[in-house]
Amino acid sequence: MAKLRILEFPDPRLRTKAARVESVDDTLNALIDDLFETMYEAPGIGLAATQVDVHKRLLVTDVSADKSEPLALINPVILEKDGVTVTEEGCLSVPGYYEEVERAEHIRLRYVDRNGDEAEMEAVGLLAVCIQHEIDHLDGKLFVDYLSEAKRQRIRKRLVKDKRQRTAEAVTL
Ligand code: GNR
Ligand code: NI
């Protein structure tokens, strides 16, 4: 198991559209374990492969308080969306920023599980929001894309500045 490095906005690699997974094998399952470890360690309630620079249609979530609801979704496709909910979202790739985003309240989706079997499920509330946020990552989209251009630029500038500062400190130390 290994904790992986998470890319941060505005890294252009976060804009990559992920490719469908063709086979669910041991290598893919090892990656799923690493995604869970990275997500729990962060900590976060979801993580898309895109965020660790692996451009495959794969995501993990666990919205429980005690790591009891791990869910790995391969090639997820939303079949139906219902209702509207507004959530204060954050993202491990946009550290330190939380903004309200409007999404479907209820979704039905098809996916492949980590055994390679096709499945369907329904999700509501925070799990539904999280899955939509993760599928956006697989399409190269970030929650900041739903904000105004001015807000997005402000966040981008601060994160670039923070990163420059971290790099400078690393050189000085
Ligand atoms: O940890 C996370 N919390 C969160 C809160 C509200 C809506 C979405 C999320 S997902 C986020 C982890 C992350 O960045 N996943 O891509
Ligand atoms: Ni995210």
XYZ file of N, CA, C and O and ligand atoms in Angstrom:
709
model
N 0.849 -1.207 0.000
C 0.000 0.000 0.000
C 0.876 1.247 0.000
O 1.938 1.256 0.586
N 0.387 2.270 -0.632
C 1.167 3.504 -0.705
C 0.229 4.697 -0.735
O -0.851 4.633 -1.317
N 0.655 5.743 -0.058
C -0.077 7.002 -0.114
C 0.434 7.745 -1.345
O 1.650 7.854 -1.543
N -0.472 8.239 -2.156
C -0.085 8.887 -3.419
C -0.152 10.405 -3.291
O -0.861 10.939 -2.434
N 0.600 11.111 -4.164
C 0.618 12.577 -4.139
C -0.590 13.117 -4.907
O -0.884 12.641 -6.014
N -1.261 14.089 -4.323
C -2.472 14.660 -4.933
C -2.126 15.944 -5.689
O -1.494 16.849 -5.138
N -2.517 16.005 -6.964
C -2.295 17.195 -7.786
C -3.167 18.335 -7.272
O -4.278 18.105 -6.793
N -2.651 19.567 -7.405
C -3.416 20.740 -6.957
C -3.693 21.715 -8.092
O -2.822 21.960 -8.936
N -4.915 22.263 -8.079
C -5.317 23.339 -8.973
C -4.310 24.468 -8.879
O -3.925 24.787 -7.743
N -3.841 25.081 -9.964
C -4.273 24.909 -11.361
C -3.410 23.939 -12.186
O -3.192 24.193 -13.371
N -2.963 22.853 -11.642
C -2.159 21.894 -12.406
C -2.943 21.432 -13.640
O -4.064 20.931 -13.504
N -2.381 21.628 -14.840
C -3.124 21.290 -16.071
C -3.474 19.807 -16.189
O -4.412 19.454 -16.904
N -2.765 18.940 -15.476
C -3.079 17.502 -15.546
C -4.457 17.190 -14.964
O -5.072 16.186 -15.321
N -4.957 18.097 -14.078
C -6.318 17.911 -13.549
C -7.391 18.123 -14.616
O -8.557 17.830 -14.381
N -6.990 18.634 -15.787
C -7.940 18.897 -16.874
C -8.026 17.728 -17.856
O -8.736 17.804 -18.864
N -7.304 16.640 -17.574
C -7.297 15.472 -18.462
C -8.619 14.723 -18.384
O -9.152 14.510 -17.293
N -9.148 14.314 -19.534
C -10.333 13.446 -19.542
C -9.854 12.005 -19.411
O -9.071 11.528 -20.233
N -10.304 11.317 -18.385
C -9.843 9.956 -18.102
C -10.421 8.959 -19.098
O -11.534 9.133 -19.595
N -9.659 7.894 -19.354
C -10.078 6.846 -20.295
C -10.789 5.715 -19.550
O -10.476 5.433 -18.387
N -11.723 5.057 -20.230
C -12.437 3.929 -19.624
C -11.463 2.828 -19.217
O -10.466 2.575 -19.892
N -11.766 2.164 -18.114
C -10.972 1.013 -17.674
C -11.412 -0.186 -18.506
O -12.605 -0.453 -18.640
N -10.446 -0.906 -19.084
C -10.772 -2.042 -19.954
C -10.771 -3.357 -19.200
O -11.530 -4.265 -19.532
N -9.897 -3.483 -18.173
C -9.932 -4.743 -17.428
C -9.644 -4.511 -15.951
O -8.787 -3.703 -15.587
N -10.410 -5.206 -15.118
C -10.275 -5.076 -13.669
C -9.380 -6.216 -13.191
O -9.826 -7.348 -13.037
N -8.097 -5.897 -13.014
C -7.127 -6.937 -12.636
C -6.469 -6.569 -11.303
O -6.884 -5.622 -10.629
N -5.444 -7.331 -10.914
C -4.766 -7.097 -9.628
C -4.097 -5.733 -9.577
O -4.053 -5.095 -8.523
N -3.557 -5.293 -10.719
C -2.896 -3.982 -10.764
C -3.906 -2.884 -10.460
O -3.628 -1.955 -9.692
N -5.104 -3.007 -11.056
C -6.145 -2.004 -10.807
C -6.582 -2.068 -9.344
O -6.778 -1.033 -8.702
N -6.712 -3.279 -8.807
C -7.123 -3.411 -7.402
C -6.071 -2.856 -6.439
O -6.422 -2.300 -5.401
N -4.798 -2.971 -6.797
C -3.738 -2.378 -5.964
C -3.859 -0.853 -5.988
O -3.695 -0.182 -4.958
N -4.195 -0.298 -7.162
C -4.394 1.149 -7.282
C -5.595 1.584 -6.431
O -5.544 2.625 -5.751
N -6.670 0.796 -6.445
C -7.852 1.114 -5.634
C -7.468 1.171 -4.152
O -7.853 2.103 -3.433
N -6.667 0.194 -3.680
C -6.207 0.215 -2.278
C -5.427 1.495 -1.985
O -5.604 2.110 -0.932
N -4.560 1.892 -2.907
C -3.770 3.118 -2.720
C -4.668 4.364 -2.710
O -4.407 5.308 -1.960
N -5.719 4.361 -3.533
C -6.651 5.500 -3.549
C -7.367 5.613 -2.200
O -7.493 6.713 -1.647
N -7.823 4.455 -1.658
C -8.479 4.491 -0.341
C -7.501 5.003 0.719
O -7.840 5.865 1.526
N -6.283 4.470 0.715
C -5.303 4.888 1.726
C -5.055 6.401 1.633
O -5.027 7.101 2.647
N -4.908 6.905 0.419
C -4.642 8.331 0.195
C -5.827 9.175 0.648
O -5.653 10.213 1.298
N -7.053 8.704 0.321
C -8.268 9.440 0.701
C -8.434 9.483 2.220
O -8.681 10.544 2.789
N -8.276 8.328 2.890
C -8.466 8.282 4.352
C -7.401 9.105 5.068
O -7.666 9.750 6.076
N -6.191 9.063 4.544
C -5.074 9.773 5.153
C -5.234 11.292 5.040
O -4.799 12.023 5.919
N -5.903 11.741 3.961
C -5.930 13.178 3.614
C -6.415 14.092 4.753
O -5.714 15.051 5.079
N -7.609 13.902 5.399
C -8.663 12.956 5.053
C -9.680 13.592 4.117
O -9.880 14.804 4.129
N -10.341 12.726 3.331
C -11.399 13.197 2.445
C -12.489 12.155 2.346
O -12.313 11.025 2.820
N -13.617 12.527 1.706
C -14.737 11.589 1.557
C -14.801 11.009 0.147
O -15.684 10.213 -0.148
N -13.859 11.438 -0.718
C -13.838 10.908 -2.073
C -12.487 11.187 -2.702
O -11.742 12.061 -2.236
N -12.140 10.416 -3.720
C -10.898 10.667 -4.461
C -11.049 10.035 -5.844
O -11.452 8.879 -5.964
N -10.723 10.824 -6.860
C -10.760 10.325 -8.241
C -9.324 10.032 -8.682
O -8.386 10.726 -8.272
N -9.138 9.011 -9.526
C -7.797 8.642 -9.992
C -7.083 9.845 -10.633
O -5.871 10.018 -10.453
N -7.838 10.681 -11.339
C -7.292 11.900 -11.961
C -6.439 12.710 -10.974
O -5.397 13.249 -11.346
N -6.891 12.767 -9.713
C -6.213 13.605 -8.715
C -4.830 13.086 -8.347
O -4.015 13.824 -7.802
N -4.562 11.796 -8.629
C -3.224 11.248 -8.379
C -2.500 10.989 -9.706
O -1.578 10.172 -9.781
N -2.966 11.692 -10.756
C -2.305 11.670 -12.069
C -2.417 10.316 -12.770
O -1.534 9.944 -13.550
N -3.486 9.592 -12.477
C -3.785 8.344 -13.193
C -5.088 8.590 -13.945
O -6.121 8.843 -13.323
N -5.018 8.564 -15.275
C -6.163 9.050 -16.049
C -7.048 7.914 -16.545
O -7.208 7.683 -17.739
N -7.593 7.193 -15.540
C -8.524 6.083 -15.744
C -9.828 6.424 -15.043
O -9.801 7.086 -13.986
N -10.955 5.908 -15.566
C -12.264 6.233 -14.995
C -12.517 5.363 -13.753
O -13.116 4.308 -13.816
N -12.020 5.870 -12.649
C -12.004 5.146 -11.386
C -12.067 6.142 -10.242
O -11.357 7.153 -10.269
N -12.928 5.874 -9.254
C -13.017 6.763 -8.098
C -13.330 5.948 -6.852
O -13.855 4.841 -6.942
N -13.002 6.498 -5.703
C -13.376 5.884 -4.428
C -14.090 6.932 -3.573
O -13.846 8.137 -3.731
N -14.980 6.447 -2.697
C -15.647 7.343 -1.749
C -15.847 6.571 -0.447
O -15.873 5.340 -0.432
N -16.033 7.339 0.622
C -16.555 6.812 1.880
C -17.066 8.019 2.646
O -16.279 8.821 3.141
N -18.392 8.152 2.722
C -18.964 9.331 3.388
C -19.300 9.023 4.855
O -19.880 9.855 5.537
N -18.939 7.816 5.347
C -19.215 7.483 6.748
C -18.212 8.190 7.658
O -17.165 8.655 7.215
N -18.529 8.212 8.968
C -17.618 8.840 9.929
C -16.549 7.855 10.385
O -15.540 8.254 10.960
N -16.766 6.546 10.141
C -15.878 5.534 10.716
C -15.285 4.572 9.667
O -15.001 3.410 9.975
N -15.130 5.062 8.421
C -14.509 4.275 7.343
C -15.270 2.978 7.066
O -14.682 1.996 6.621
N -16.580 2.981 7.312
C -17.349 1.745 7.205
C -18.081 1.588 5.876
O -18.724 0.571 5.653
N -17.994 2.613 4.983
C -18.740 2.532 3.726
C -17.851 2.764 2.503
O -18.149 3.609 1.659
N -16.729 2.012 2.403
C -15.856 2.201 1.242
C -16.566 1.768 -0.030
O -17.244 0.740 -0.044
N -16.436 2.573 -1.069
C -17.100 2.292 -2.333
C -16.124 2.646 -3.448
O -15.619 3.765 -3.493
N -15.817 1.667 -4.307
C -14.939 1.907 -5.462
C -15.788 1.773 -6.715
O -16.456 0.753 -6.908
N -15.802 2.793 -7.539
C -16.620 2.798 -8.755
C -15.721 2.902 -9.979
O -14.912 3.826 -10.098
N -15.872 1.937 -10.884
C -15.102 1.889 -12.128
C -16.050 2.191 -13.278
O -17.183 1.685 -13.307
N -15.616 3.019 -14.205
C -16.439 3.429 -15.359
C -17.848 3.854 -14.951
O -18.834 3.412 -15.551
N -17.978 4.728 -13.944
C -19.320 5.122 -13.504
C -20.022 5.987 -14.549
O -19.380 6.830 -15.193
N -21.325 5.724 -14.714
C -22.151 6.523 -15.635
C -23.439 6.881 -14.910
O -24.114 5.991 -14.367
N -23.772 8.151 -14.877
C -25.027 8.579 -14.251
C -26.166 8.327 -15.236
O -26.114 8.774 -16.383
N -27.176 7.575 -14.777
C -28.306 7.217 -15.634
C -29.459 8.196 -15.436
O -30.213 8.458 -16.369
N -29.623 8.676 -14.205
C -30.744 9.561 -13.872
C -30.333 10.519 -12.780
O -29.585 10.144 -11.876
N -30.853 11.734 -12.890
C -30.615 12.750 -11.848
C -31.962 13.324 -11.448
O -32.828 13.487 -12.303
N -32.103 13.648 -10.164
C -33.365 14.140 -9.638
C -33.126 15.185 -8.557
O -32.256 14.986 -7.721
N -33.892 16.236 -8.576
C -33.846 17.209 -7.486
C -32.572 18.030 -7.489
O -31.664 17.805 -8.290
N -32.544 19.013 -6.590
C -31.412 19.931 -6.511
C -31.013 20.082 -5.054
O -31.874 20.156 -4.175
N -29.709 20.092 -4.805
C -29.214 20.324 -3.448
C -27.982 21.219 -3.519
O -27.232 21.159 -4.501
N -27.823 22.056 -2.524
C -26.658 22.952 -2.480
C -25.785 22.514 -1.314
O -26.269 22.349 -0.201
N -24.509 22.295 -1.597
C -23.568 21.807 -0.574
C -22.332 22.698 -0.553
O -21.868 23.141 -1.603
N -21.816 22.934 0.622
C -20.523 23.601 0.749
C -19.470 22.547 0.403
O -19.235 21.619 1.176
N -18.868 22.666 -0.767
C -17.909 21.655 -1.224
C -16.475 22.089 -0.985
O -16.145 23.280 -1.036
N -15.651 21.089 -0.763
C -14.214 21.303 -0.723
C -13.606 20.289 -1.656
O -14.302 19.416 -2.171
N -12.293 20.391 -1.898
C -11.627 19.449 -2.790
C -10.177 19.322 -2.361
O -9.520 20.331 -2.098
N -9.686 18.100 -2.302
C -8.290 17.879 -1.915
C -7.329 18.496 -2.927
O -6.175 18.745 -2.598
N -7.814 18.766 -4.137
C -6.988 19.412 -5.166
C -7.120 20.936 -5.144
O -6.488 21.618 -5.955
N -7.967 21.453 -4.239
C -8.130 22.907 -4.069
C -8.086 23.174 -2.565
O -9.068 23.618 -1.967
N -6.959 22.888 -1.911
C -6.919 22.861 -0.457
C -7.231 24.219 0.177
O -6.726 25.250 -0.263
N -8.092 24.182 1.196
C -8.375 25.385 1.973
C -9.555 26.211 1.499
O -9.883 27.216 2.118
N -10.229 25.799 0.434
C -11.346 26.591 -0.096
C -12.629 25.774 -0.063
O -12.633 24.595 -0.436
N -13.697 26.412 0.390
C -15.008 25.766 0.505
C -16.043 26.713 -0.064
O -16.104 27.871 0.350
N -16.824 26.236 -1.026
C -17.830 27.099 -1.661
C -19.085 26.294 -1.957
O -19.017 25.082 -2.174
N -20.213 26.991 -1.999
C -21.485 26.323 -2.278
C -21.600 25.959 -3.748
O -21.296 26.772 -4.625
N -22.017 24.714 -3.995
C -22.220 24.219 -5.361
C -23.589 23.530 -5.422
O -23.976 22.830 -4.479
N -24.289 23.758 -6.527
C -25.602 23.156 -6.734
C -25.440 21.890 -7.574
O -24.792 21.922 -8.622
N -26.021 20.776 -7.096
C -25.965 19.511 -7.852
C -27.280 18.768 -7.673
O -28.117 19.154 -6.859
N -27.427 17.639 -8.416
C -28.607 16.790 -8.244
C -28.587 16.188 -6.843
O -27.540 15.799 -6.331
N -29.772 16.094 -6.251
C -29.943 15.566 -4.883
C -29.900 14.044 -4.878
O -29.483 13.415 -3.916
N -30.329 13.455 -6.003
C -30.557 12.010 -6.076
C -30.056 11.550 -7.448
O -30.403 12.167 -8.455
N -29.231 10.520 -7.488
C -28.755 9.998 -8.781
C -28.889 8.468 -8.812
O -28.894 7.805 -7.771
N -28.992 7.960 -10.037
C -28.920 6.518 -10.224
C -27.744 6.304 -11.159
O -27.561 7.068 -12.126
N -26.898 5.341 -10.892
C -25.740 5.156 -11.753
C -25.436 3.691 -12.025
O -25.874 2.802 -11.293
N -24.718 3.495 -13.118
C -24.206 2.173 -13.482
C -22.691 2.250 -13.353
O -22.088 3.297 -13.629
N -22.074 1.160 -12.928
C -20.616 1.139 -12.770
C -20.147 -0.305 -12.782
O -20.959 -1.235 -12.814
N -18.851 -0.493 -12.740
C -18.253 -1.818 -12.591
C -17.599 -1.823 -11.212
O -16.967 -0.836 -10.816
N -17.783 -2.909 -10.442
C -17.186 -2.958 -9.105
C -15.772 -3.556 -9.170
O -15.300 -3.952 -10.244
N -15.098 -3.638 -8.011
C -13.685 -4.050 -8.040
C -13.493 -5.534 -8.326
O -12.371 -5.989 -8.543
N -14.605 -6.290 -8.397
C -14.528 -7.685 -8.870
C -14.720 -7.775 -10.375
O -14.674 -8.881 -10.935
N -15.006 -6.650 -11.000
C -15.217 -6.652 -12.446
C -16.667 -6.868 -12.836
O -16.975 -7.041 -14.017
N -17.577 -6.854 -11.847
C -18.998 -7.074 -12.135
C -19.738 -5.760 -12.367
O -19.513 -4.784 -11.648
N -20.642 -5.759 -13.334
C -21.505 -4.599 -13.595
C -22.508 -4.459 -12.468
O -23.022 -5.468 -11.973
N -22.787 -3.220 -12.065
C -23.752 -3.000 -10.988
C -24.468 -1.671 -11.206
O -24.007 -0.835 -11.988
N -25.595 -1.520 -10.532
C -26.302 -0.235 -10.519
C -26.576 0.129 -9.081
O -26.711 -0.752 -8.226
N -26.635 1.415 -8.796
C -26.971 1.853 -7.449
C -27.649 3.204 -7.497
O -27.612 3.902 -8.516
N -28.291 3.552 -6.382
C -28.855 4.883 -6.218
C -28.109 5.552 -5.092
O -27.649 4.889 -4.157
N -27.982 6.863 -5.172
C -27.336 7.610 -4.100
C -28.117 8.892 -3.875
O -28.654 9.476 -4.824
N -28.180 9.315 -2.600
C -28.826 10.586 -2.258
C -27.898 11.382 -1.352
O -26.954 10.838 -0.771
N -28.199 12.662 -1.224
C -27.503 13.510 -0.261
C -26.008 13.600 -0.527
O -25.578 13.675 -1.677
N -25.231 13.541 0.564
C -23.787 13.784 0.448
C -23.103 12.766 -0.463
O -22.201 13.124 -1.222
N -23.530 11.497 -0.418
C -22.913 10.497 -1.297
C -23.165 10.848 -2.766
O -22.249 10.765 -3.592
N -24.389 11.270 -3.080
C -24.718 11.660 -4.456
C -23.868 12.857 -4.896
O -23.343 12.890 -6.015
N -23.723 13.820 -4.002
C -22.908 15.012 -4.296
C -21.464 14.602 -4.539
O -20.820 15.033 -5.507
N -20.951 13.745 -3.653
C -19.558 13.327 -3.746
C -19.303 12.580 -5.062
O -18.308 12.853 -5.753
N -20.190 11.669 -5.431
C -20.003 10.918 -6.675
C -20.017 11.870 -7.879
O -19.189 11.730 -8.795
N -20.903 12.861 -7.870
C -20.938 13.824 -8.982
C -19.642 14.638 -9.033
O -19.091 14.902 -10.110
N -19.139 15.021 -7.855
C -17.866 15.760 -7.762
C -16.719 14.905 -8.323
O -15.867 15.410 -9.066
N -16.710 13.603 -7.988
C -15.629 12.717 -8.463
C -15.726 12.450 -9.966
O -14.699 12.412 -10.668
N -16.948 12.249 -10.470
C -17.100 12.020 -11.917
C -16.665 13.271 -12.680
O -16.032 13.167 -13.735
N -16.942 14.451 -12.128
C -16.420 15.692 -12.731
C -14.895 15.620 -12.873
O -14.349 15.974 -13.924
N -14.197 15.155 -11.810
C -12.733 15.035 -11.897
C -12.339 14.166 -13.091
O -11.383 14.476 -13.814
N -13.057 13.056 -13.300
C -12.715 12.142 -14.400
C -12.895 12.816 -15.759
O -12.308 12.388 -16.752
N -13.727 13.875 -15.787
C -13.938 14.632 -17.022
C -13.093 15.909 -17.062
O -13.302 16.773 -17.923
N -12.157 16.036 -16.124
C -11.267 17.206 -16.109
C -11.908 18.455 -15.538
O -11.443 19.562 -15.772
N -12.976 18.257 -14.759
C -13.717 19.407 -14.222
C -13.546 19.506 -12.710
O -13.488 18.493 -12.019
N -13.487 20.737 -12.198
C -13.295 20.982 -10.766
C -14.458 21.804 -10.221
O -15.098 22.548 -10.979
N -14.711 21.722 -8.903
C -15.850 22.474 -8.344
C -15.683 23.979 -8.545
O -16.675 24.696 -8.653
N -14.456 24.456 -8.652
C -14.244 25.902 -8.851
C -14.775 26.359 -10.220
O -15.014 27.555 -10.419
N -14.991 25.414 -11.135
C -15.540 25.766 -12.453
C -16.994 26.247 -12.348
O -17.507 26.864 -13.275
N -17.659 25.918 -11.221
C -19.049 26.358 -11.022
C -19.111 27.747 -10.384
O -20.191 28.307 -10.244
N -17.955 28.286 -9.976
C -17.918 29.602 -9.333
C -17.741 30.690 -10.386
O -17.497 30.380 -11.557
N -17.831 31.942 -9.965
C -17.597 33.044 -10.907
C -16.124 33.031 -11.330
O -15.251 32.543 -10.596
N -15.861 33.587 -12.505
C -14.490 33.713 -13.025
C -13.607 34.456 -11.998
O -12.466 34.068 -11.755
N -14.162 35.491 -11.381
C -13.393 36.306 -10.426
C -12.976 35.466 -9.215
O -11.817 35.505 -8.785
N -13.930 34.679 -8.683
C -13.633 33.827 -7.524
C -12.590 32.776 -7.874
O -11.673 32.505 -7.110
N -12.755 32.167 -9.065
C -11.831 31.103 -9.497
C -10.412 31.669 -9.648
O -9.430 31.063 -9.230
N -10.295 32.857 -10.227
C -8.978 33.484 -10.422
C -8.327 33.826 -9.078
O -7.119 33.678 -8.920
N -9.160 34.266 -8.127
C -8.638 34.615 -6.805
C -8.067 33.366 -6.138
O -6.965 33.370 -5.581
N -8.815 32.258 -6.216
C -8.358 30.992 -5.630
C -7.088 30.524 -6.339
O -6.107 30.126 -5.704
N -7.075 30.624 -7.684
C -5.914 30.184 -8.465
C -4.662 30.957 -8.047
O -3.609 30.375 -7.785
N -4.789 32.292 -7.959
C -3.629 33.129 -7.606
C -3.089 32.797 -6.231
O -1.884 32.701 -6.023
N -4.009 32.597 -5.263
C -3.551 32.278 -3.899
C -2.855 30.925 -3.840
O -1.852 30.773 -3.144
N -3.389 29.951 -4.565
C -2.769 28.613 -4.529
C -1.402 28.630 -5.214
O -0.472 27.968 -4.758
N -1.268 29.384 -6.305
C 0.024 29.497 -6.998
C 1.039 30.164 -6.072
O 2.182 29.717 -5.947
N 0.591 31.212 -5.370
C 1.457 31.938 -4.441
C 1.890 31.029 -3.289
O 3.071 30.984 -2.924
N 0.924 30.272 -2.721
C 1.230 29.330 -1.631
C 2.266 28.315 -2.075
O 3.183 27.975 -1.335
N 2.090 27.823 -3.300
C 2.993 26.793 -3.798
C 4.399 27.364 -3.975
O 5.383 26.721 -3.616
N 4.475 28.589 -4.528
C 5.778 29.250 -4.708
C 6.475 29.392 -3.353
O 7.672 29.145 -3.225
N 5.683 29.779 -2.335
C 6.223 29.957 -0.991
C 6.767 28.632 -0.444
O 7.852 28.606 0.135
N 6.003 27.541 -0.659
C 6.445 26.231 -0.183
C 7.750 25.820 -0.874
O 8.643 25.279 -0.235
N 7.849 26.094 -2.192
C 9.050 25.756 -2.938
C 10.236 26.556 -2.409
O 11.321 26.028 -2.191
N 10.031 27.854 -2.155
C 11.090 28.728 -1.667
C 11.584 28.242 -0.308
O 12.779 28.193 -0.040
N 10.638 27.865 0.571
C 10.994 27.363 1.898
C 11.812 26.078 1.792
O 12.796 25.908 2.509
N 11.421 25.207 0.891
C 12.133 23.936 0.705
C 13.578 24.187 0.297
O 14.494 23.456 0.706
N 13.807 25.233 -0.493
C 15.160 25.569 -0.946
C 15.961 26.153 0.208
O 17.135 25.833 0.396
N 15.340 27.009 1.023
C 16.004 27.682 2.125
C 16.411 26.727 3.244
O 17.467 26.863 3.835
N 15.519 25.740 3.505
C 15.767 24.823 4.643
C 16.972 23.904 4.430
O 17.299 23.579 3.326
O -13.212 15.439 0.978
C -14.018 15.970 0.207
N -15.129 16.556 0.693
C -16.200 16.976 -0.086
C -17.172 17.761 0.516
C -18.269 18.196 -0.215
C -18.395 17.844 -1.537
C -17.429 17.068 -2.160
C -16.342 16.633 -1.437
S -15.153 15.623 -2.201
C -13.727 16.011 -1.242
C -12.556 15.128 -1.643
C -12.174 15.391 -3.066
O -11.563 16.352 -3.451
N -12.576 14.529 -3.960
O -12.308 14.745 -5.267
Ni -12.160 16.876 -5.503
